[in-house]
Amino acid sequence: MGLTWANQQQDLAVTMSVLGHRQFIVVQYLAGLDPNPYAQAAPEPDGTWYCEVVSAHYLPGEVWPLDERHLLSREWEAPERAGENWACAVGTSDEAAARLIDALARGRVCGNPTLLACEIGRWPSDPDGGEDASPWYPEGPLALAA
């Protein structure tokens, strides 16, 4: 049957369900670009999830497709300033995984679910409240599905 976007979403949701405070996950579509199409998410202290997908500022539409109408229809917020990504907030890790996979598959028009890779990282301090929110510390690459 082969690996599908639905399989990747399920595996991502399981991985995300164990993330804790100050951790985040980056999901890349391995397209051989710099940067690759990517989406990322982090759990908030209140249990909600903050999600982002790469904007045209970092990966212009002429370099890699961007379906802004699709993202808007899925309640992503367009970046307001240069240097910001598309963003949304959701209630659970399952919803966050669904948003990230959909944003890559349809919003960033990534065609092959087998080209996903993810990495978990940790901020050394709170990203919104600490003095030194970078650099982030990678905790290692993960394979979503074999």
Coordinates of N, CA and C in Angstrom, one line a residue:
M1 N 0.8 -1.2 0.0 CA 0.0 0.0 0.0 C 0.9 1.3 0.0
G2 N 2.0 1.3 0.7 CA 2.8 2.4 0.7 C 2.5 3.4 1.8
L3 N 3.5 4.3 2.0 CA 3.4 5.3 3.0 C 2.5 6.4 2.5
T4 N 1.6 6.9 3.3 CA 0.7 8.0 2.9 C 0.8 9.2 3.9
W5 N 0.2 10.3 3.5 CA 0.2 11.5 4.3 C -0.5 11.1 5.6
A6 N -1.6 10.3 5.6 CA -2.3 9.9 6.8 C -1.4 9.1 7.7
N7 N -0.6 8.2 7.2 CA 0.4 7.5 8.1 C 1.4 8.5 8.7
Q8 N 1.9 9.4 7.9 CA 2.8 10.4 8.5 C 2.2 11.2 9.6
Q9 N 0.9 11.6 9.3 CA 0.2 12.4 10.3 C 0.0 11.6 11.6
Q10 N -0.3 10.4 11.6 CA -0.5 9.5 12.8 C 0.8 9.4 13.5
D11 N 1.9 9.1 12.8 CA 3.2 9.0 13.4 C 3.6 10.3 14.1
L12 N 3.4 11.4 13.4 CA 3.8 12.7 13.9 C 3.0 13.0 15.2
A13 N 1.7 12.7 15.2 CA 0.8 13.0 16.4 C 1.3 12.2 17.6
V14 N 1.8 11.0 17.4 CA 2.3 10.1 18.5 C 3.6 10.8 19.0
T15 N 4.5 11.2 18.1 CA 5.7 11.8 18.5 C 5.5 13.1 19.3
M16 N 4.5 13.9 18.7 CA 4.3 15.2 19.4 C 3.6 15.1 20.7
S17 N 2.9 14.0 20.9 CA 2.1 13.8 22.2 C 3.0 13.7 23.4
V18 N 4.3 13.4 23.2 CA 5.2 13.3 24.3 C 6.2 14.5 24.5
L19 N 6.0 15.5 23.6 CA 6.8 16.7 23.8 C 6.4 17.5 25.0
G20 N 7.4 18.0 25.7 CA 7.2 18.8 26.9 C 7.6 20.2 26.8
H21 N 7.5 20.9 27.9 CA 7.9 22.3 28.0 C 9.2 22.6 27.4
R22 N 9.3 23.6 26.6 CA 10.5 24.1 25.9 C 11.0 23.2 24.8
Q23 N 10.2 22.3 24.4 CA 10.6 21.4 23.3 C 9.7 21.9 22.1
F24 N 10.2 21.5 20.9 CA 9.5 21.8 19.7 C 9.9 20.8 18.6
I25 N 9.1 20.7 17.6 CA 9.4 19.8 16.5 C 9.4 20.5 15.2
V26 N 10.4 20.2 14.3 CA 10.5 20.7 13.0 C 10.3 19.6 12.0
V27 N 9.4 19.7 11.0 CA 9.1 18.7 10.0 C 9.5 19.3 8.7
Q28 N 10.5 18.6 8.0 CA 11.0 19.1 6.8 C 10.6 18.2 5.6
Y29 N 10.4 18.8 4.5 CA 10.2 18.0 3.3 C 11.5 18.1 2.5
L30 N 12.2 17.0 2.4 CA 13.5 16.9 1.9 C 13.6 17.1 0.4
A31 N 13.5 18.4 0.0 CA 13.5 18.7 -1.4 C 14.8 19.1 -2.0
G32 N 15.9 19.1 -1.2 CA 17.2 19.5 -1.6 C 17.4 21.0 -1.8
L33 N 16.6 21.8 -1.0 CA 16.7 23.2 -1.0 C 17.3 23.7 0.3
D34 N 17.6 25.0 0.3 CA 18.0 25.6 1.6 C 17.3 27.0 1.7
P35 N 16.2 27.0 2.5 CA 15.7 25.9 3.3 C 14.8 25.0 2.5
N36 N 14.5 23.8 3.0 CA 13.5 23.0 2.5 C 12.2 23.5 3.0
P37 N 11.1 23.1 2.3 CA 9.8 23.4 2.9 C 9.7 22.8 4.3
Y38 N 9.2 23.5 5.3 CA 9.1 23.0 6.6 C 8.0 23.6 7.4
A39 N 7.6 22.8 8.4 CA 6.6 23.3 9.4 C 7.1 22.9 10.7
Q40 N 6.6 23.6 11.7 CA 7.1 23.4 13.1 C 6.0 23.7 14.1
A41 N 6.2 23.1 15.3 CA 5.2 23.3 16.3 C 5.8 23.1 17.7
A42 N 5.2 23.8 18.7 CA 5.7 23.7 20.1 C 4.4 23.7 21.0
P43 N 4.5 22.9 22.0 CA 3.4 23.0 23.0 C 3.6 24.2 23.9
E44 N 2.4 24.9 24.2 CA 2.4 26.0 25.1 C 2.2 25.6 26.5
P45 N 2.5 26.4 27.5 CA 2.3 26.0 28.9 C 0.8 25.6 29.2
D46 N -0.1 26.2 28.5 CA -1.5 25.9 28.8 C -2.0 24.6 28.1
G47 N -1.2 23.9 27.4 CA -1.5 22.7 26.7 C -1.9 22.9 25.2
T48 N -2.1 24.1 24.7 CA -2.3 24.3 23.3 C -1.0 24.2 22.5
W49 N -1.1 24.3 21.2 CA 0.0 24.1 20.4 C 0.1 25.3 19.5
Y50 N 1.3 25.9 19.3 CA 1.6 27.0 18.4 C 2.3 26.3 17.2
C51 N 1.8 26.6 16.0 CA 2.3 25.9 14.8 C 2.7 27.0 13.7
E52 N 3.7 26.7 12.9 CA 4.1 27.5 11.9 C 4.4 26.7 10.6
V53 N 4.3 27.3 9.5 CA 4.7 26.8 8.2 C 5.5 27.9 7.5
V54 N 6.6 27.5 6.8 CA 7.5 28.5 6.2 C 6.8 29.4 5.3
S55 N 7.1 30.7 5.4 CA 6.5 31.7 4.6 C 7.3 32.0 3.3
A56 N 6.7 32.8 2.5 CA 7.4 33.2 1.2 C 8.7 34.1 1.5
H57 N 8.8 34.6 2.7 CA 10.0 35.4 3.1 C 11.2 34.5 3.0
Y58 N 11.1 33.3 3.6 CA 12.2 32.3 3.6 C 12.3 31.4 2.4
L59 N 11.1 31.1 1.9 CA 11.0 30.2 0.7 C 10.0 30.7 -0.3
P60 N 10.5 31.6 -1.2 CA 9.6 32.3 -2.1 C 8.8 31.3 -3.0
G61 N 7.6 31.8 -3.4 CA 6.8 30.9 -4.2 C 7.4 30.6 -5.6
E62 N 8.3 31.4 -6.1 CA 8.9 31.1 -7.3 C 10.0 30.0 -7.2
V63 N 10.4 29.8 -5.9 CA 11.4 28.7 -5.6 C 10.7 27.4 -5.3
W64 N 9.6 27.5 -4.5 CA 8.8 26.3 -4.2 C 7.3 26.8 -4.0
P65 N 6.4 26.1 -4.6 CA 5.0 26.5 -4.6 C 4.4 26.8 -3.2
L66 N 3.6 27.8 -3.1 CA 2.9 28.2 -1.9 C 1.4 28.5 -2.3
D67 N 0.5 27.7 -1.7 CA -0.9 27.9 -1.9 C -1.5 28.7 -0.7
E68 N -1.4 30.0 -0.8 CA -1.9 30.9 0.2 C -3.4 30.7 0.5
R69 N -4.2 30.5 -0.6 CA -5.6 30.4 -0.4 C -5.9 29.1 0.4
H70 N -5.2 28.1 0.2 CA -5.4 26.8 1.0 C -5.1 27.1 2.4
L71 N -4.0 27.7 2.7 CA -3.6 28.0 4.1 C -4.7 28.9 4.8
L72 N -5.1 29.9 4.1 CA -6.1 30.8 4.7 C -7.4 30.0 4.9
S73 N -7.8 29.1 4.0 CA -9.0 28.3 4.2 C -8.9 27.4 5.4
R74 N -7.7 27.0 5.8 CA -7.5 26.1 6.9 C -7.2 26.9 8.2
E75 N -7.5 28.2 8.2 CA -7.3 29.1 9.4 C -5.9 29.3 9.8
W76 N -5.0 29.3 8.9 CA -3.6 29.8 9.1 C -3.6 31.3 9.0
E77 N -2.8 32.0 9.8 CA -2.7 33.4 9.7 C -1.5 33.8 8.9
A78 N -1.7 34.6 7.9 CA -0.6 35.0 7.0 C 0.4 35.9 7.9
P79 N 1.7 35.8 7.5 CA 2.7 36.6 8.2 C 2.3 38.1 8.0
E80 N 2.5 38.9 9.1 CA 2.3 40.3 9.0 C 3.5 41.1 8.6
R81 N 4.7 40.6 8.9 CA 5.9 41.3 8.7 C 7.0 40.3 8.1
A82 N 7.9 40.8 7.4 CA 9.0 40.0 6.9 C 9.7 39.3 8.1
G83 N 10.1 38.1 7.9 CA 10.7 37.3 8.9 C 9.8 36.4 9.7
E84 N 8.5 36.6 9.5 CA 7.5 35.8 10.2 C 7.0 34.7 9.2
N85 N 6.5 33.6 9.8 CA 5.9 32.5 9.1 C 4.4 32.5 9.2
W86 N 3.8 31.7 8.4 CA 2.3 31.4 8.6 C 2.2 30.8 10.0
A87 N 1.1 31.1 10.7 CA 1.0 30.6 12.1 C -0.5 30.3 12.4
C88 N -0.6 29.4 13.4 CA -1.9 29.1 13.9 C -1.7 28.4 15.3
A89 N -2.8 28.4 16.0 CA -2.8 27.8 17.4 C -3.9 26.8 17.4
V90 N -3.7 25.6 17.9 CA -4.7 24.5 18.0 C -4.6 23.9 19.4
G91 N -5.6 23.1 19.7 CA -5.8 22.6 21.1 C -5.0 21.4 21.5
T92 N -4.7 20.5 20.5 CA -4.1 19.2 20.8 C -3.0 18.9 19.9
S93 N -2.2 17.9 20.3 CA -1.1 17.5 19.5 C -1.6 16.8 18.2
D94 N -2.8 16.1 18.3 CA -3.4 15.5 17.1 C -3.7 16.6 16.1
E95 N -4.4 17.7 16.6 CA -4.7 18.8 15.7 C -3.5 19.4 15.1
A96 N -2.5 19.6 15.9 CA -1.2 20.2 15.4 C -0.6 19.4 14.4
A97 N -0.5 18.0 14.6 CA 0.1 17.2 13.6 C -0.7 17.3 12.2
A98 N -2.1 17.3 12.3 CA -2.9 17.4 11.2 C -2.6 18.7 10.4
R99 N -2.5 19.8 11.2 CA -2.2 21.1 10.6 C -0.9 21.1 9.9
L100 N 0.2 20.6 10.5 CA 1.5 20.6 9.9 C 1.5 19.8 8.6
I101 N 1.0 18.6 8.7 CA 1.0 17.7 7.5 C 0.2 18.3 6.4
D102 N -1.0 18.8 6.6 CA -1.8 19.5 5.6 C -1.1 20.7 5.0
A103 N -0.4 21.5 5.9 CA 0.3 22.7 5.4 C 1.4 22.3 4.5
L104 N 2.1 21.2 4.7 CA 3.1 20.8 3.8 C 2.6 20.2 2.6
A105 N 1.6 19.3 2.7 CA 1.1 18.5 1.6 C 0.3 19.5 0.6
R106 N -0.5 20.4 1.2 CA -1.3 21.2 0.3 C -0.9 22.7 0.3
G107 N -0.6 23.2 1.4 CA -0.2 24.6 1.5 C 1.1 24.9 0.8
R108 N 2.1 23.9 1.0 CA 3.4 24.1 0.4 C 3.6 23.1 -0.8
V109 N 2.5 22.4 -1.2 CA 2.4 21.6 -2.4 C 3.6 20.6 -2.4
C110 N 3.8 19.9 -1.3 CA 4.8 18.8 -1.3 C 4.1 17.5 -1.7
G111 N 4.6 16.8 -2.7 CA 3.9 15.7 -3.3 C 4.2 14.3 -2.8
N112 N 5.3 14.1 -2.1 CA 5.7 12.8 -1.7 C 5.8 12.6 -0.2
P113 N 4.9 11.9 0.4 CA 4.9 11.8 1.9 C 6.2 11.0 2.4
T114 N 6.9 10.3 1.5 CA 8.1 9.6 2.0 C 9.3 10.5 2.2
L115 N 9.2 11.8 1.8 CA 10.3 12.7 1.9 C 10.3 13.5 3.2
L116 N 9.5 13.2 4.1 CA 9.4 13.9 5.4 C 10.5 13.4 6.4
A117 N 11.1 14.4 7.1 CA 12.0 14.1 8.2 C 11.7 15.1 9.3
C118 N 11.8 14.7 10.5 CA 11.6 15.6 11.6 C 12.7 15.6 12.6
E119 N 12.8 16.6 13.4 CA 13.8 16.8 14.4 C 13.1 17.5 15.6
I120 N 13.4 17.0 16.8 CA 13.0 17.6 18.0 C 14.1 18.5 18.6
G121 N 13.7 19.6 19.0 CA 14.7 20.5 19.6 C 14.2 21.1 20.9
R122 N 15.1 21.7 21.6 CA 14.8 22.3 22.9 C 15.4 23.7 23.0
W123 N 14.6 24.7 23.5 CA 15.1 26.0 23.7 C 15.8 25.9 25.1
P124 N 16.9 26.6 25.2 CA 17.6 26.6 26.5 C 16.8 27.4 27.6
S125 N 15.9 28.3 27.1 CA 15.1 29.1 28.0 C 13.7 29.3 27.3
D126 N 12.8 29.8 28.0 CA 11.4 30.0 27.4 C 11.6 30.9 26.2
P127 N 11.0 30.5 25.0 CA 11.1 31.3 23.8 C 10.5 32.7 23.9
D128 N 9.5 32.9 24.7 CA 8.9 34.2 24.8 C 9.3 35.0 26.0
G129 N 10.0 34.3 27.0 CA 10.3 35.0 28.2 C 11.7 35.0 28.7
G130 N 12.5 34.2 28.0 CA 13.9 34.1 28.5 C 14.8 35.1 27.8
E131 N 16.0 35.3 28.4 CA 16.9 36.3 27.8 C 17.6 35.7 26.5
D132 N 17.9 34.4 26.6 CA 18.6 33.7 25.5 C 17.8 32.6 25.0
A133 N 16.9 32.9 24.0 CA 16.1 31.9 23.4 C 16.8 31.1 22.3
S134 N 18.0 31.5 21.9 CA 18.7 30.7 20.9 C 20.1 30.6 21.3
P135 N 20.9 29.6 20.9 CA 20.5 28.7 19.9 C 19.6 27.6 20.5
W136 N 18.9 26.9 19.6 CA 18.1 25.8 20.1 C 19.0 24.6 20.0
Y137 N 18.7 23.6 20.8 CA 19.5 22.4 20.9 C 18.8 21.2 20.3
P138 N 19.3 20.7 19.2 CA 18.6 19.6 18.6 C 18.8 18.3 19.5
E139 N 17.7 17.6 19.6 CA 17.7 16.4 20.4 C 17.8 15.2 19.5
G140 N 17.8 15.4 18.2 CA 18.0 14.3 17.3 C 16.9 14.2 16.2
P141 N 17.4 13.6 15.0 CA 16.4 13.4 13.9 C 15.6 12.2 14.2
L142 N 14.4 12.2 13.7 CA 13.4 11.1 13.8 C 12.9 10.7 12.5
A143 N 12.7 9.4 12.3 CA 12.0 9.0 11.1 C 10.5 8.8 11.5
L144 N 9.7 9.4 10.7 CA 8.2 9.3 11.0 C 7.7 7.9 10.7
A145 N 8.1 7.4 9.6 CA 7.6 6.0 9.3 C 8.6 5.4 8.4
A146 N 8.8 4.1 8.5 CA 9.8 3.4 7.7 C 9.2 2.9 6.4

